[in-house]
Short mmCIF file of C-alpha atoms in Angstrom, two decimals:
data_model
loop_
_atom_site.label_atom_id
_atom_site.label_comp_id
_atom_site.label_asym_id
_atom_site.label_seq_id
_atom_site.Cartn_x
_atom_site.Cartn_y
_atom_site.Cartn_z
CA THR A 1 -12.04 14.32 -14.65
CA GLY A 2 -8.80 13.62 -16.47
CA TRP A 3 -6.39 10.71 -16.16
CA GLY A 4 -6.81 10.30 -12.39
CA ALA A 5 -10.54 9.69 -12.71
CA GLU A 6 -9.96 7.13 -15.46
CA LEU A 7 -7.38 5.30 -13.31
CA VAL A 8 -9.71 5.21 -10.31
CA SER A 9 -12.70 4.10 -12.35
CA TRP A 10 -10.98 0.97 -13.69
CA SER A 11 -8.18 0.05 -11.28
CA LEU A 12 -9.73 0.63 -7.85
CA PRO A 13 -12.76 -1.64 -8.45
CA VAL A 14 -10.42 -4.41 -9.65
CA VAL A 15 -8.26 -4.06 -6.52
CA LEU A 16 -11.32 -4.04 -4.24
CA GLU A 17 -12.74 -7.18 -5.84
CA GLN A 18 -9.42 -9.01 -5.33
CA LEU A 19 -9.41 -8.42 -1.57
CA PRO A 20 -9.88 -11.70 0.28
CA PRO A 21 -12.90 -12.32 2.51
CA ARG A 22 -10.53 -12.71 5.48
CA ALA A 23 -9.76 -8.98 5.44
CA TRP A 24 -11.52 -7.64 8.53
CA ARG A 25 -11.81 -4.05 7.35
CA VAL A 26 -10.86 -2.18 4.20
CA SER A 27 -9.91 1.43 4.84
CA LEU A 28 -9.54 3.41 1.65
CA VAL A 29 -7.62 6.63 2.18
CA ASP A 30 -8.90 9.38 -0.09
CA ASP A 31 -6.11 11.96 -0.13
CA ALA A 32 -8.23 15.05 -0.95
CA SER A 33 -8.93 13.62 -4.38
CA ARG A 34 -11.36 14.97 -6.93
CA ASP A 35 -11.40 11.79 -9.00
CA GLY A 36 -14.38 9.90 -7.61
CA THR A 37 -12.46 7.69 -5.19
CA ALA A 38 -15.13 7.89 -2.48
CA GLU A 39 -17.88 7.14 -5.01
CA VAL A 40 -16.06 4.03 -6.22
CA MET A 41 -15.74 2.85 -2.62
CA ARG A 42 -19.45 3.41 -1.97
CA ALA A 43 -20.37 1.61 -5.19
CA TRP A 44 -18.30 -1.39 -4.06
CA GLY A 45 -20.94 -1.81 -1.37
CA ASP A 46 -18.96 -4.15 0.88
CA PRO A 47 -19.77 -3.53 4.56
CA ARG A 48 -16.06 -3.90 5.41
CA GLY A 49 -15.28 -0.80 3.36
CA VAL A 50 -14.62 2.53 5.07
CA CYS A 51 -13.49 5.66 3.24
CA VAL A 52 -11.09 7.83 5.25
CA ARG A 53 -10.84 11.26 3.65
CA SER A 54 -8.31 14.00 4.11
CA GLU A 55 -9.50 17.45 3.12
CA ILE A 56 -5.95 18.57 2.31
CA PRO A 57 -3.45 16.64 0.14
CA LEU A 58 -1.06 14.72 2.37
CA GLY A 59 1.02 12.92 -0.24
CA VAL A 60 1.58 9.18 -0.32
CA GLY A 61 3.44 9.01 3.00
CA GLY A 62 0.93 11.20 4.80
CA ALA A 63 -1.99 9.21 3.40
CA ILE A 64 -0.41 5.96 4.59
CA LEU A 65 0.10 7.43 8.07
CA LEU A 66 -3.56 8.56 8.11
CA GLY A 67 -4.59 5.02 7.18
CA TYR A 68 -2.39 3.56 9.93
CA ARG A 69 -3.93 5.89 12.54
CA HIS A 70 -7.44 5.04 11.40
CA ALA A 71 -6.80 1.28 11.46
CA LEU A 72 -5.14 1.41 14.89
CA GLU A 73 -8.06 3.42 16.31
CA ALA A 74 -10.43 0.78 14.89
CA GLY A 75 -8.54 -1.95 16.76
CA ALA A 76 -6.56 -3.58 13.96
CA ARG A 77 -3.85 -6.01 15.08
CA SER A 78 -2.08 -5.85 11.73
CA ILE A 79 -2.32 -3.53 8.76
CA VAL A 80 -1.60 -4.17 5.09
CA VAL A 81 -1.04 -1.30 2.66
CA VAL A 82 -2.01 -1.83 -0.98
CA ALA A 83 -2.05 0.84 -3.69
CA ALA A 84 -5.22 1.39 -5.67
CA ASP A 85 -3.37 1.30 -9.00
CA GLY A 86 -3.30 -2.49 -9.34
CA ALA A 87 0.52 -2.68 -9.19
CA MET A 88 0.46 -5.17 -6.31
CA ASP A 89 -0.34 -8.84 -6.79
CA LEU A 90 -3.03 -9.57 -4.22
CA SER A 91 -2.60 -13.30 -4.76
CA GLU A 92 0.60 -12.78 -2.70
CA LEU A 93 -1.26 -11.17 0.21
CA ALA A 94 -0.78 -14.23 2.43
CA GLU A 95 2.97 -14.13 1.78
CA VAL A 96 3.19 -10.44 2.68
CA ALA A 97 0.87 -10.53 5.72
CA GLY A 98 1.62 -14.07 6.92
CA PRO A 99 4.86 -13.36 8.80
CA VAL A 100 3.20 -10.45 10.63
CA LEU A 101 0.02 -12.38 11.43
CA SER A 102 2.03 -15.32 12.78
CA GLY A 103 4.27 -13.08 14.90
CA VAL A 104 7.46 -13.93 12.98
CA ALA A 105 7.92 -10.33 11.77
CA ASP A 106 6.77 -6.87 12.77
CA TYR A 107 7.03 -5.41 9.27
CA VAL A 108 7.15 -6.98 5.80
CA GLN A 109 7.64 -5.26 2.47
CA GLY A 110 6.39 -6.91 -0.71
CA CYS A 111 7.88 -6.79 -4.16
CA ARG A 112 6.19 -5.76 -7.41
CA PHE A 113 8.61 -7.75 -9.58
CA ASP A 114 8.61 -11.43 -10.48
CA ARG A 115 11.77 -13.55 -10.42
CA ARG A 116 12.61 -12.40 -13.96
CA GLY A 117 12.42 -8.73 -12.97
CA ARG A 118 9.09 -8.03 -14.67
CA PRO A 119 6.69 -5.81 -12.72
CA HIS A 120 3.17 -6.87 -11.85
CA GLY A 121 0.99 -4.45 -13.78
CA SER A 122 2.42 -1.64 -15.84
CA MET A 123 5.46 0.37 -14.78
CA PRO A 124 7.05 2.89 -17.16
CA TRP A 125 10.68 2.07 -17.96
CA PRO A 126 12.10 5.26 -16.35
CA ARG A 127 10.40 4.29 -13.08
CA ARG A 128 11.70 0.74 -13.45
CA VAL A 129 15.28 2.01 -13.93
CA GLY A 130 14.96 4.44 -11.00
CA ASN A 131 13.50 1.71 -8.82
CA ARG A 132 16.39 -0.62 -9.62
CA MET A 133 18.93 2.08 -8.79
CA LEU A 134 17.28 3.01 -5.47
CA THR A 135 16.85 -0.66 -4.57
CA ALA A 136 20.55 -1.32 -5.27
CA CYS A 137 21.48 1.61 -2.99
CA THR A 138 19.13 0.34 -0.28
CA ARG A 139 20.54 -3.19 -0.61
CA TRP A 140 24.07 -1.82 -0.24
CA ALA A 141 23.18 0.41 2.75
CA ALA A 142 21.23 -2.32 4.53
CA GLY A 143 23.73 -5.07 3.76
CA ARG A 144 20.80 -7.36 3.04
CA PRO A 145 18.93 -8.60 0.00
CA VAL A 146 16.13 -6.20 -0.96
CA GLY A 147 13.85 -6.84 -3.93
CA ASP A 148 11.90 -3.59 -4.30
CA SER A 149 12.77 -0.82 -1.85
CA GLN A 150 10.13 1.51 -3.29
CA CYS A 151 7.22 -0.91 -2.98
CA GLY A 152 4.30 0.26 -0.86
CA TYR A 153 2.87 -3.26 -0.52
CA THR A 154 3.55 -3.69 3.18
CA ALA A 155 2.23 -5.42 6.26
CA ALA A 156 2.93 -4.26 9.81
CA SER A 157 1.89 -5.25 13.28
CA ALA A 158 -0.08 -2.77 15.35
CA GLU A 159 2.65 -2.98 17.97
CA CYS A 160 5.27 -1.92 15.42
CA LEU A 161 3.15 0.97 14.16
CA ARG A 162 2.48 2.26 17.66
CA ARG A 163 6.24 2.75 18.02
CA PHE A 164 6.39 5.14 15.04
CA ASP A 165 7.21 8.69 15.92
CA GLU A 166 5.32 10.50 13.17
CA ARG A 167 7.20 13.71 13.93
CA ARG A 168 10.34 12.06 12.59
CA ILE A 169 8.72 11.04 9.30
CA PRO A 170 8.90 13.70 6.56
CA PRO A 171 5.51 14.84 5.27
CA GLY A 172 4.44 13.89 1.76
#
């Protein structure tokens, strides 16, 4: 019910249909939702699809960690994180995952903005402004070019993820 259910009912199926056939497994993390996420995944009907459910809300970071653990236990060599809201351009999946799959990088972070600074999908202007400010701070702190420090469109090697010490990552 409510806005969350409406978002899931139209955006998640679109994201699922855009996933390339090369994706070995699709693990959808259902973070204790009540919006029909698991039902949408079942209705997709693709045998690659697995719904991983948490009974308690973990927050975005906790849900991503749960997805990482699940994928590593299933034997994944690399893992790509994509949000279910349609904000990531899946036509760029090869660009995000390619460096990890070829062994050039252990971790790659995508960008939701085009070269003109327009986001893929909708992004409210306050979030856009906040994103730009946090990205500028990240760029300054890292001393490197960063396009979208808040983007959850990432690819990582299993080897990289096995080195994470989850106790050092804040919950939520």
